[in-house]
PDB file of C-alpha atoms in Angstrom:
ATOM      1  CA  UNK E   1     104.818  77.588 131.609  1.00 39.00           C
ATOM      2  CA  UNK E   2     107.692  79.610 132.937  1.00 38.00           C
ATOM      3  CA  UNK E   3     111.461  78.223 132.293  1.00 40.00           C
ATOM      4  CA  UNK E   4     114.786  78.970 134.095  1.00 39.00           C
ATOM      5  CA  UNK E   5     116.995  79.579 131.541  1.00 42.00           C
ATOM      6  CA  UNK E   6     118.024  83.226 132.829  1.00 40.00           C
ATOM      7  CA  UNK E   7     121.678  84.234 133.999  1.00 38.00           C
ATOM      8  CA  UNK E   8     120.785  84.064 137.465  1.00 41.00           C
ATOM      9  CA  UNK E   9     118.600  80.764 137.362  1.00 39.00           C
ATOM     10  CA  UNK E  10     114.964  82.717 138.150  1.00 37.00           C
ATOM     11  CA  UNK E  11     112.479  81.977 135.892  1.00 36.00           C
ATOM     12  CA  UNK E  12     111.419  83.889 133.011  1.00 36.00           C
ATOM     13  CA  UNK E  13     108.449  83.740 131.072  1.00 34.00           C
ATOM     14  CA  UNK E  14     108.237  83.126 127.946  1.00 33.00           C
ATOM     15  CA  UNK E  15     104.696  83.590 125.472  1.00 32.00           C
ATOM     16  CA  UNK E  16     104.495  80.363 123.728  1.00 37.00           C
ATOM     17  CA  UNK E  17     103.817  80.608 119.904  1.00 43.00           C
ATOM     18  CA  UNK E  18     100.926  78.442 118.884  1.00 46.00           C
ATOM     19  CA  UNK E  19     101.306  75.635 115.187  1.00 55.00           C
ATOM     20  CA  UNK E  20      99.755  78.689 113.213  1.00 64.00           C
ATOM     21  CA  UNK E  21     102.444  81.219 114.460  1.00 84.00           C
ATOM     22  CA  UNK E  22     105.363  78.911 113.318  1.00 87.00           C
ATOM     23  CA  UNK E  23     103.686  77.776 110.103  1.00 88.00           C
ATOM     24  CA  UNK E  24     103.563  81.682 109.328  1.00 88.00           C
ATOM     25  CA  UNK E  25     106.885  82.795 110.270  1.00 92.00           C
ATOM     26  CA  UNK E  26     107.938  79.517 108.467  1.00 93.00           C
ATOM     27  CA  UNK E  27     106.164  80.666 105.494  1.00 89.00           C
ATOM     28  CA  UNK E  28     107.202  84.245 105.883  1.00 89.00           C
ATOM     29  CA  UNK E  29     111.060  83.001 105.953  1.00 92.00           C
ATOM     30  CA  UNK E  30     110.482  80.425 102.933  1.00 93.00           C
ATOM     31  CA  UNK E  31     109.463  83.586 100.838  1.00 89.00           C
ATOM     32  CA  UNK E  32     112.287  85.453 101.675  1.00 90.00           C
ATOM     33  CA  UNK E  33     114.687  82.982 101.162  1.00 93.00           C
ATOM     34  CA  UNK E  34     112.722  81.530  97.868  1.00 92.00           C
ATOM     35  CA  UNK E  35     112.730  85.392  96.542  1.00 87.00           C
ATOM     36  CA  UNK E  36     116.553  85.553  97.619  1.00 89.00           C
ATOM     37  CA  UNK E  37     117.986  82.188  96.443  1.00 91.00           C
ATOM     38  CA  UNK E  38     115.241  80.902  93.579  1.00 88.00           C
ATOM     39  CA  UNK E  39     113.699  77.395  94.116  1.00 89.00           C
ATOM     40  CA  UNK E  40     117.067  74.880  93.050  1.00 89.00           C
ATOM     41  CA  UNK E  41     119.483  76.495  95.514  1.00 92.00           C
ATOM     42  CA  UNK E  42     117.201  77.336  98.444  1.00 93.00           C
ATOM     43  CA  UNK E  43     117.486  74.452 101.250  1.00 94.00           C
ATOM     44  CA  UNK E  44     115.034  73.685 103.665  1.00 95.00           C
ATOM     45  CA  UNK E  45     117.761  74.211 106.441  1.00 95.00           C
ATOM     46  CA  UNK E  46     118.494  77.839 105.569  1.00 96.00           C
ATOM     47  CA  UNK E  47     114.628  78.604 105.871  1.00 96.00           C
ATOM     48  CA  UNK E  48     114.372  76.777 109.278  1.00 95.00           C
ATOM     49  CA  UNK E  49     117.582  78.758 110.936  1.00 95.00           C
ATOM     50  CA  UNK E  50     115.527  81.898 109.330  1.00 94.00           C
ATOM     51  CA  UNK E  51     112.076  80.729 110.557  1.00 94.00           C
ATOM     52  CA  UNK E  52     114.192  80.223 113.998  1.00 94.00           C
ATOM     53  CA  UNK E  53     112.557  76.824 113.799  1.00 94.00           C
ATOM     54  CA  UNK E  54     114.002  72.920 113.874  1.00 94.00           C
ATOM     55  CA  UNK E  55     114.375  71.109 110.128  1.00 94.00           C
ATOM     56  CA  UNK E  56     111.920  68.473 111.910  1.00 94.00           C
ATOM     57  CA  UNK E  57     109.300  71.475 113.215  1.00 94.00           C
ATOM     58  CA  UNK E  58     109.168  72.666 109.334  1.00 95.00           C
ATOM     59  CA  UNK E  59     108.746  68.980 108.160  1.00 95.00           C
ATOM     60  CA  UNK E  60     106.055  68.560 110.625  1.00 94.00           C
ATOM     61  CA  UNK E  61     103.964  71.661 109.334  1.00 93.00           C
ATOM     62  CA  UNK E  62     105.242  71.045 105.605  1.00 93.00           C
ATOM     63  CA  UNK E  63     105.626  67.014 105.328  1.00 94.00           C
ATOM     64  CA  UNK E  64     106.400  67.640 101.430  1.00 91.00           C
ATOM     65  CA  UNK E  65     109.525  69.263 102.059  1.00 90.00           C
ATOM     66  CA  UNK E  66     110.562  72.246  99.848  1.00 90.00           C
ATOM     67  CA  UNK E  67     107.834  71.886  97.024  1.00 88.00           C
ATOM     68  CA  UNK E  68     105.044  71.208  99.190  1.00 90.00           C
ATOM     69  CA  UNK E  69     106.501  74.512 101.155  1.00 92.00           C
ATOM     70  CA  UNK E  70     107.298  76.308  97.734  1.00 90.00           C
ATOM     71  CA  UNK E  71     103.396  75.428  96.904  1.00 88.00           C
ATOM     72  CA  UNK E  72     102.258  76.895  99.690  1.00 90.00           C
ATOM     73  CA  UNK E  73     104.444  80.252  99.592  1.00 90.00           C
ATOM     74  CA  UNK E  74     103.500  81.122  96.181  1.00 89.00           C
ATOM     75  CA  UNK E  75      99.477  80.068  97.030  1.00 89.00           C
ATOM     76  CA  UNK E  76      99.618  82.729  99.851  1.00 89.00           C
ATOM     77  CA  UNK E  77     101.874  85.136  98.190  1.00 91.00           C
ATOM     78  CA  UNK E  78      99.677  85.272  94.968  1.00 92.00           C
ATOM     79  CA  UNK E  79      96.166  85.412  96.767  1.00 93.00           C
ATOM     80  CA  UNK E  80      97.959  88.569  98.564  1.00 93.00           C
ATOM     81  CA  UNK E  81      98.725  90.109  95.252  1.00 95.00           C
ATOM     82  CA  UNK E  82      95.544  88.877  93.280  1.00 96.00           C
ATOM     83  CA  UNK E  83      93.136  90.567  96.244  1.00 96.00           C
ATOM     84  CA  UNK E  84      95.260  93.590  95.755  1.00 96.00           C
ATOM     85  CA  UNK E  85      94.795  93.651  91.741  1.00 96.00           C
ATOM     86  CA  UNK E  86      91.063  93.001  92.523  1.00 96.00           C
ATOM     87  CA  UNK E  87      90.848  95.854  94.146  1.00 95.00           C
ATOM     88  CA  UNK E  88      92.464  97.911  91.649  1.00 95.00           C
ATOM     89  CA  UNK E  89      90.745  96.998  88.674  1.00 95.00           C
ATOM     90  CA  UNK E  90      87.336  97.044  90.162  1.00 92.00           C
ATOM     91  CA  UNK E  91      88.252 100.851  91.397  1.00 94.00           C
ATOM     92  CA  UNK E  92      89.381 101.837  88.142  1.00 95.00           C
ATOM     93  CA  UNK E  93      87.061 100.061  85.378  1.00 93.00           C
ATOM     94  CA  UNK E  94      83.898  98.959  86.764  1.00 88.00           C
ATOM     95  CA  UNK E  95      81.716  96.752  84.243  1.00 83.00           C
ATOM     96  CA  UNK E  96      78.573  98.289  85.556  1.00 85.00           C
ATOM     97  CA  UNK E  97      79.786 102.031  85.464  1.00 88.00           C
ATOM     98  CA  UNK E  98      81.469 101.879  81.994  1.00 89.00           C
ATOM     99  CA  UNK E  99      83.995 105.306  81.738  1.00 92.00           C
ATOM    100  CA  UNK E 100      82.933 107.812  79.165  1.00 93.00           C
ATOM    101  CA  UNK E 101      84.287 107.108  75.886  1.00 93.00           C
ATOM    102  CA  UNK E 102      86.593 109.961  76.410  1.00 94.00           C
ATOM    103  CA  UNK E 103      87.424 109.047  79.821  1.00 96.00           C
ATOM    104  CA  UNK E 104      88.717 105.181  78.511  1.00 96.00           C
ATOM    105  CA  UNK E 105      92.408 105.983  77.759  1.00 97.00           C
ATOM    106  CA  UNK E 106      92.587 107.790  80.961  1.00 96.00           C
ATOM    107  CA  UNK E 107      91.169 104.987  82.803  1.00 97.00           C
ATOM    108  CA  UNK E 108      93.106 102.380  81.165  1.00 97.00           C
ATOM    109  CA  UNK E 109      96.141 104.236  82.367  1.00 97.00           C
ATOM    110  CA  UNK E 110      95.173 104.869  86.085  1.00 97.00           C
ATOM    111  CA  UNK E 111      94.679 101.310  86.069  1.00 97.00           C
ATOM    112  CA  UNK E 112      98.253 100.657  84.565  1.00 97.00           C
ATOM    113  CA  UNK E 113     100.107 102.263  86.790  1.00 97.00           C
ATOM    114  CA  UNK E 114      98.297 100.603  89.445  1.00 96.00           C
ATOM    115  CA  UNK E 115      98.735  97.426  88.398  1.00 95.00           C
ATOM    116  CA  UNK E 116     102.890  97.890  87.757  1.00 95.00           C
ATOM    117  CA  UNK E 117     103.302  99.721  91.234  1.00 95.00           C
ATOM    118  CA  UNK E 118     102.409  96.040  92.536  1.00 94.00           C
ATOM    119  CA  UNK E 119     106.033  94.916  91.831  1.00 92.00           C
ATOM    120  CA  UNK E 120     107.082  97.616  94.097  1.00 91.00           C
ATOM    121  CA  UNK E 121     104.625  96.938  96.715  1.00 92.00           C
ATOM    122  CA  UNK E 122     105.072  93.238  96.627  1.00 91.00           C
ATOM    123  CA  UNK E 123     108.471  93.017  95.931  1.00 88.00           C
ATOM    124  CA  UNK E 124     109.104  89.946  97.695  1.00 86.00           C
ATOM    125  CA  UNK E 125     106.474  88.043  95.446  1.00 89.00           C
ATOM    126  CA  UNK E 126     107.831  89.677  92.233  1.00 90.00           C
ATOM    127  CA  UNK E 127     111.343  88.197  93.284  1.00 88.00           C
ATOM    128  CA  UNK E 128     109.944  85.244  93.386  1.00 87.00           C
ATOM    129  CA  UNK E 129     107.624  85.308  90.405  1.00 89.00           C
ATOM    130  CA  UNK E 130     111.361  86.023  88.763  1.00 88.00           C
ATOM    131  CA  UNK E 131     112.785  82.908  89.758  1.00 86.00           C
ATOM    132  CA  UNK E 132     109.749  80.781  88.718  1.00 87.00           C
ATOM    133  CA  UNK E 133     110.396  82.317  85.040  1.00 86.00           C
ATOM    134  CA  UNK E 134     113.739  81.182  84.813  1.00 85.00           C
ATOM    135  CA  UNK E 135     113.475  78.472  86.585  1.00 86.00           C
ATOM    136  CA  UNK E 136     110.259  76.539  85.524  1.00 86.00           C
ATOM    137  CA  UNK E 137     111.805  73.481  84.123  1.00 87.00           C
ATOM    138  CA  UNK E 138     113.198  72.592  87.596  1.00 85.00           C
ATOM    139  CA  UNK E 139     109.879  73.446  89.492  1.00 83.00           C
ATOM    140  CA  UNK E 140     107.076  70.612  89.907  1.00 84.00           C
ATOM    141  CA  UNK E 141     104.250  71.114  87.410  1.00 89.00           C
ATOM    142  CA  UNK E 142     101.853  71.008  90.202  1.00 86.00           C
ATOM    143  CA  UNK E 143     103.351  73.687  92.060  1.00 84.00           C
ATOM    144  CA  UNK E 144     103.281  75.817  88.885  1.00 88.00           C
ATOM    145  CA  UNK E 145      99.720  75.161  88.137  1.00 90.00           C
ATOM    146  CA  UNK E 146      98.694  75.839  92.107  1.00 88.00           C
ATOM    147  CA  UNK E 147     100.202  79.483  91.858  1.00 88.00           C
ATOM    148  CA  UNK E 148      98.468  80.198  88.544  1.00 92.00           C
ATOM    149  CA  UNK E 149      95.194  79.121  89.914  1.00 92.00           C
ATOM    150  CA  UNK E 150      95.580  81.007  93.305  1.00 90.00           C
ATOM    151  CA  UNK E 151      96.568  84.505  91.275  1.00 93.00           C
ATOM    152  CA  UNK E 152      96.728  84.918  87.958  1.00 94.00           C
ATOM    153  CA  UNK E 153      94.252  83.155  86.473  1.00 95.00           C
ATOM    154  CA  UNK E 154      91.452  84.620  88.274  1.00 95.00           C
ATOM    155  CA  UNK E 155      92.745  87.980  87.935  1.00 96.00           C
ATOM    156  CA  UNK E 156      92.660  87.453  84.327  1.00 97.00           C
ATOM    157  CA  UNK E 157      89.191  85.985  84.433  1.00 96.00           C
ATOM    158  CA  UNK E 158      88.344  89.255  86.452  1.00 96.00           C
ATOM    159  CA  UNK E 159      89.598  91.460  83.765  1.00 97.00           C
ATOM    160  CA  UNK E 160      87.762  89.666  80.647  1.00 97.00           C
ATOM    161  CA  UNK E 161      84.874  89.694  82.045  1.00 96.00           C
ATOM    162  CA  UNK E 162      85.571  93.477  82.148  1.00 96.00           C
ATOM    163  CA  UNK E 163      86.768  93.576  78.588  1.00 96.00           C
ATOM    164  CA  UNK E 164      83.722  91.772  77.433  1.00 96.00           C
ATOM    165  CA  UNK E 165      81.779  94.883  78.978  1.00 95.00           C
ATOM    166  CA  UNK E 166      83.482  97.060  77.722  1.00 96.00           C
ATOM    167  CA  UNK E 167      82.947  96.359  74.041  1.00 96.00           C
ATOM    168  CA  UNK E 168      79.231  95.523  75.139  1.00 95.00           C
ATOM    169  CA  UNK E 169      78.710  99.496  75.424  1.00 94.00           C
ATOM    170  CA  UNK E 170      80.971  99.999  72.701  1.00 95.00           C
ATOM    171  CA  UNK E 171      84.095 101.383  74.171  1.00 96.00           C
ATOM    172  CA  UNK E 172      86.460  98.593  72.749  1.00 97.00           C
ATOM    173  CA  UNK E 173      86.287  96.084  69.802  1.00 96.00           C
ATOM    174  CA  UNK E 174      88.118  92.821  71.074  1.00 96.00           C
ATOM    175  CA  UNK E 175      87.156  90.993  67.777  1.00 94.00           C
ATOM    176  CA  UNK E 176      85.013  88.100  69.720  1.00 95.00           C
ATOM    177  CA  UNK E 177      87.755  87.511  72.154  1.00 97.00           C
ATOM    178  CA  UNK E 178      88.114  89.416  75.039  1.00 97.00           C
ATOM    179  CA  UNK E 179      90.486  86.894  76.576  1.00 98.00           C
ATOM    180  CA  UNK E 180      93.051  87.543  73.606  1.00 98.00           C
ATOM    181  CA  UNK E 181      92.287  91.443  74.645  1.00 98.00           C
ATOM    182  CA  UNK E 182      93.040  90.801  78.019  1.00 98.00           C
ATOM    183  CA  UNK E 183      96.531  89.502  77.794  1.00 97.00           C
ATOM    184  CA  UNK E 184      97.552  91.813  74.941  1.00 98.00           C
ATOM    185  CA  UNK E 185      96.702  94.350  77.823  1.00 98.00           C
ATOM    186  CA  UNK E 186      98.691  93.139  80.243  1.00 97.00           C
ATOM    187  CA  UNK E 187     101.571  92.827  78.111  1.00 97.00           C
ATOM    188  CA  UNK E 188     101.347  95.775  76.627  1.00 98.00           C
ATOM    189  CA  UNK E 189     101.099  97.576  80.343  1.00 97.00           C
ATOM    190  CA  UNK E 190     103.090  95.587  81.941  1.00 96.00           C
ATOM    191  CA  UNK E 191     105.888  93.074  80.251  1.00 95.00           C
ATOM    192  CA  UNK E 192     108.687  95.654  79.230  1.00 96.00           C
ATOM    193  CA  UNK E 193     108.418  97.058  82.777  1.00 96.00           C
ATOM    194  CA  UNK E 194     108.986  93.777  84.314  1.00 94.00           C
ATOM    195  CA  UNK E 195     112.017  92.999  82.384  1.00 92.00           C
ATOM    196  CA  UNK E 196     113.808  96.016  82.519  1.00 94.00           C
ATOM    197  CA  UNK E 197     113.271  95.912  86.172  1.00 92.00           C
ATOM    198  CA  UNK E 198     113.870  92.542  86.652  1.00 88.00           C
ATOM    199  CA  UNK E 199     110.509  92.546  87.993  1.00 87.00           C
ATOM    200  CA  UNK E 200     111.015  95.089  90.366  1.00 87.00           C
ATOM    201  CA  UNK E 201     114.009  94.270  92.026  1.00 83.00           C
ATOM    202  CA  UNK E 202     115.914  97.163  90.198  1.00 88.00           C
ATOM    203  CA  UNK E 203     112.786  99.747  90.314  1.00 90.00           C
ATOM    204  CA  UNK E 204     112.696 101.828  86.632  1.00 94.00           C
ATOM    205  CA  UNK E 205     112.638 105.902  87.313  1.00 96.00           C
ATOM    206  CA  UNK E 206     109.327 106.887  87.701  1.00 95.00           C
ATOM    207  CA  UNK E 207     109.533 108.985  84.528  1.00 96.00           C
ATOM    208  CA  UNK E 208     110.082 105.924  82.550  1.00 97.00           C
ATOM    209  CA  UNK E 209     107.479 103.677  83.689  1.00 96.00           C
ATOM    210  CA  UNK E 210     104.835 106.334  83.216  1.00 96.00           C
ATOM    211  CA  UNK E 211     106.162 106.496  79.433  1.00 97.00           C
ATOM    212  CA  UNK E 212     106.433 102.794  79.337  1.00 97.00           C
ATOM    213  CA  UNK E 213     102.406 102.451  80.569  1.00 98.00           C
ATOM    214  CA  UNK E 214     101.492 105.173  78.309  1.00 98.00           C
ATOM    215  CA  UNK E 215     103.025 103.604  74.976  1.00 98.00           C
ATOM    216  CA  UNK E 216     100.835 100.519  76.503  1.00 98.00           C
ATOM    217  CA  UNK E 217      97.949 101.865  77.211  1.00 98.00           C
ATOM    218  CA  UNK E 218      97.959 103.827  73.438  1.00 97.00           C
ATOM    219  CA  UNK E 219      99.355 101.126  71.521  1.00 98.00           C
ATOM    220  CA  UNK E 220      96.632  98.584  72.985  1.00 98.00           C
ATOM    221  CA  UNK E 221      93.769 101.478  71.961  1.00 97.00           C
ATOM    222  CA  UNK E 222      95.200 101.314  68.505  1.00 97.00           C
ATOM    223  CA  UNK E 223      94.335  97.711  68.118  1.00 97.00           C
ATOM    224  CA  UNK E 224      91.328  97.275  70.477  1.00 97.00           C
ATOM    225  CA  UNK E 225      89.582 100.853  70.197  1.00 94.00           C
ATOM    226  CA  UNK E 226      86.215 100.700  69.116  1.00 84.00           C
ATOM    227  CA  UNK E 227      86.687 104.044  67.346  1.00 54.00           C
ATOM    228  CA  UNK E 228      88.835 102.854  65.088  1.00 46.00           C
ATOM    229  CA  UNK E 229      86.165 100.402  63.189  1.00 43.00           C
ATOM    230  CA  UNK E 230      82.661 100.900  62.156  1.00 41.00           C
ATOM    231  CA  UNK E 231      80.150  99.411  63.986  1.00 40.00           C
TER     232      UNK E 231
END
């Protein structure tokens, strides 16, 4: 329906936006502003004048108010990043096309610096990831537990099955747990990187997190590699 709003009173036309198109640029805003300002100090005013919505349109998409929004940020934001880390570790260790055994370290390491170039590439979840870490005792325990189900948990379930394969043909030994292996891994890969960078906000020279991945990647080996122990 055209309104009349112009300078000179004739109407103009303007495309309405349908309940998804709000709830998204509601959502979109919410991350920004969550990423900018953490979870306490964000208000759900300041990410209605950014979602150029009403308070009362937000509340009527997001009756919760700021955790049920907060819920639904990180549940979208981390099934982004967790499709992305799919497809990287599926391109780079595939449980059904093991690597060589001499191929394993460089394998491990493609997928490493995959896997850290995702706080670059999703910065604006990584900001927010941040704030969650230092600010988990003042978000709900339901929220928490949502975002853990929606990304990281089935990446990591991903990743053991993976581990499991791998000391099935005898590439790794993960001592009867290749969930243990798994999050060694990431840390190894991964942690340092995060903090330095205060996960990714300040981006590490690219130098550095190649080092940083490779003393990872090595140092895991050194505990995990199959080589190492006779079988």
């Amino acid at each position: 329906m055209a309104s009349t709003d112009s300078k000179d009173g004739t109407a103009a036309t303007r495309p309405r936006r349908g309940r998804g198109d709000k709830a998204a640029a509601i959502a979109h805003a919410a991350c920004e502003v969550f990423g900018r300002d953490g979870y306490t100090r964000a208000s759900i005013d300041t990410i209605a004048a950014e979602a150029g919505a009403s308070t009362r349109t937000l509340y009527n998409h997001f009756p919760g108010g700021k955790a049920e929004l907060f819920r639904s940020v990180m549940q979208w934001s981390a099934g982004q990043v967790r499709d992305e880390q799919l497809v990287r570790l599926r391109k780079f260790l595939d449980p059904q096309r093991p690597p060589r055994p001499e191929d394993l370290e460089r394998d491990l390491l493609a997928l490493a610096r995959a896997w850290v170039a995702l706080m670059t590439d999703f910065r604006d979840h990584f900001a927010l990831v941040r704030h969650i870490h230092s600010e988990a005792g003042h978000v709900p325990t339901e929220v928490l537990d949502a975002w853990q189900e929606a990304g990281p948990r089935q990446v990591s379930r991903e990743l053991t099955v993976i581990m499991a394969a791998l000391a099935d043909h005898g590439l790794l030994d993960v001592h009867g747990d290749p969930a243990q292996a798994t999050a060694h891994f990431m840390v190894l890969i991964s942690a340092e990187i995060a903090q330095q960078s205060y996960w990714g906000v300040i981006p590490l020279p690219a130098e550095e997190t190649d080092r940083l991945t490779a003393v990872g990647v090595q140092t895991f080996l050194r505990a995990y590699g199959a080589a190492r122990r006779p079988r």
